[in-house]
Structure formats: C-alpha cells, structure tokens
Tab-separated table of C-alpha atoms in Angstrom:
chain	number	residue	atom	x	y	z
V	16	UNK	CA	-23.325	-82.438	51.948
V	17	UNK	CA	-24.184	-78.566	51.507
V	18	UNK	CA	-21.419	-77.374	52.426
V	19	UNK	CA	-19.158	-79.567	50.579
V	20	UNK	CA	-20.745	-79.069	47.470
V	21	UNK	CA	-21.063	-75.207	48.215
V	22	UNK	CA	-17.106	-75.306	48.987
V	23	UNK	CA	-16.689	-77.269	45.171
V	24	UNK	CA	-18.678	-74.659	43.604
V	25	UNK	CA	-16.526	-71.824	44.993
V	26	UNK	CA	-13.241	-73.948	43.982
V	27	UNK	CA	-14.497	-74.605	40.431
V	28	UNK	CA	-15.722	-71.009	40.017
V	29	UNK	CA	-12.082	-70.131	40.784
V	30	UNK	CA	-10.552	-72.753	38.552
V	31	UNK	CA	-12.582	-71.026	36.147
V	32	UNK	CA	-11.997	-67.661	36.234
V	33	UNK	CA	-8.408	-68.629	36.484
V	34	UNK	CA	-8.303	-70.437	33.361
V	35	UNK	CA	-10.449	-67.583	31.174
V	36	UNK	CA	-7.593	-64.721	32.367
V	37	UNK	CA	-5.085	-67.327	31.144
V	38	UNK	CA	-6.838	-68.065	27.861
V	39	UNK	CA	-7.562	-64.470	26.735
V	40	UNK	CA	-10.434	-63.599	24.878
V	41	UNK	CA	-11.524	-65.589	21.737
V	42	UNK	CA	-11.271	-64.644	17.977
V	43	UNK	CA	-14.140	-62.713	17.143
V	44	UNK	CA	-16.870	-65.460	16.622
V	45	UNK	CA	-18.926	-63.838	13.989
V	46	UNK	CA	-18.338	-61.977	11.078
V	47	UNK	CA	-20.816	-61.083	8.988
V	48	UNK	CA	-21.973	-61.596	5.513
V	49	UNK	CA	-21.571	-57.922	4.419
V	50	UNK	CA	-17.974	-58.058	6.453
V	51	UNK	CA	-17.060	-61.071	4.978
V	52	UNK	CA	-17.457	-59.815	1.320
V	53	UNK	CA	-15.724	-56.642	1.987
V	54	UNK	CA	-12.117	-57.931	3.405
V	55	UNK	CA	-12.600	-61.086	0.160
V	56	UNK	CA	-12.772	-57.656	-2.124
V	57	UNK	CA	-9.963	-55.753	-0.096
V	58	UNK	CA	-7.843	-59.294	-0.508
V	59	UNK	CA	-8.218	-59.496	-4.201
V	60	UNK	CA	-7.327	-56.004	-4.540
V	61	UNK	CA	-4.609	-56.228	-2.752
V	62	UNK	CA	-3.354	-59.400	-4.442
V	63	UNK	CA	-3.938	-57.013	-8.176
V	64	UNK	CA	-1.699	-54.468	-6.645
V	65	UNK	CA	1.185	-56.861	-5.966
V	66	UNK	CA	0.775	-58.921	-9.268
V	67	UNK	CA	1.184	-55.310	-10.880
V	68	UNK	CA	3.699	-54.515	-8.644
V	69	UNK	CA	5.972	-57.352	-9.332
V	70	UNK	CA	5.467	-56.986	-12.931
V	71	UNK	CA	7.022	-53.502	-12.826
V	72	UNK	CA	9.505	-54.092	-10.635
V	73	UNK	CA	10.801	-56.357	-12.793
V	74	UNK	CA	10.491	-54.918	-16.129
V	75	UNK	CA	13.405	-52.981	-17.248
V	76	UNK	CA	13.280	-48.486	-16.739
V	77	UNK	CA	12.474	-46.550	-19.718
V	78	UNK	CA	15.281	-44.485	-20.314
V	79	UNK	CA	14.941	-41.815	-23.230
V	80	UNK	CA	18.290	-40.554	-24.814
C-alpha cells in the first residue's frame, strides 16, 4: 500500500507541475486600494484627452486671411 500510494504522489506531483508550466502564471491577484484609484484617475484622464481630441479633430482649422 506504501508504495503505491508513494508512486501516486510522485505521478500527481508531476501532473501538477505539468499543468502549472502549461497554465502560466495568474493575473496579478491583488491590487490595491491606493493602485486601484490611481489607474480609475489615469482612465478618466485619458478618456478627457480623447473627448478633447475628437472635438478638435473635427472642428474645422482657423485659417486667417
């Protein structure tokens, strides 16, 4: 029985490791609250810019004669 069950634990321990290389890492599982509020304030700037963007890339050029 020992040696069967040592044998299973060597075979799942492989299956294991196996499976993690596949896999990859995980996401980063925790951001935190001070993180978290800086990219929401990076986001909404960024979102001004392009709003501002768009509305001068469509307005007409100023042309002086």
């Amino acid at each position: 029985m020992n040696r069967k069950k040592k044998i299973n634990q060597t075979l799942i321990a492989k299956d294991k490791r196996k499976k993690a290389k596949l896999n990859g890492r995980p996401a980063s599982g925790y951001v935190s609250k001070a993180e978290r509020e800086r990219l929401a304030q990076i986001a909404a700037n960024s979102t001004d810019n392009d709003a501002n963007s768009d509305l001068n890339a469509t307005s007409a050029p100023i042309t002086t004669a």
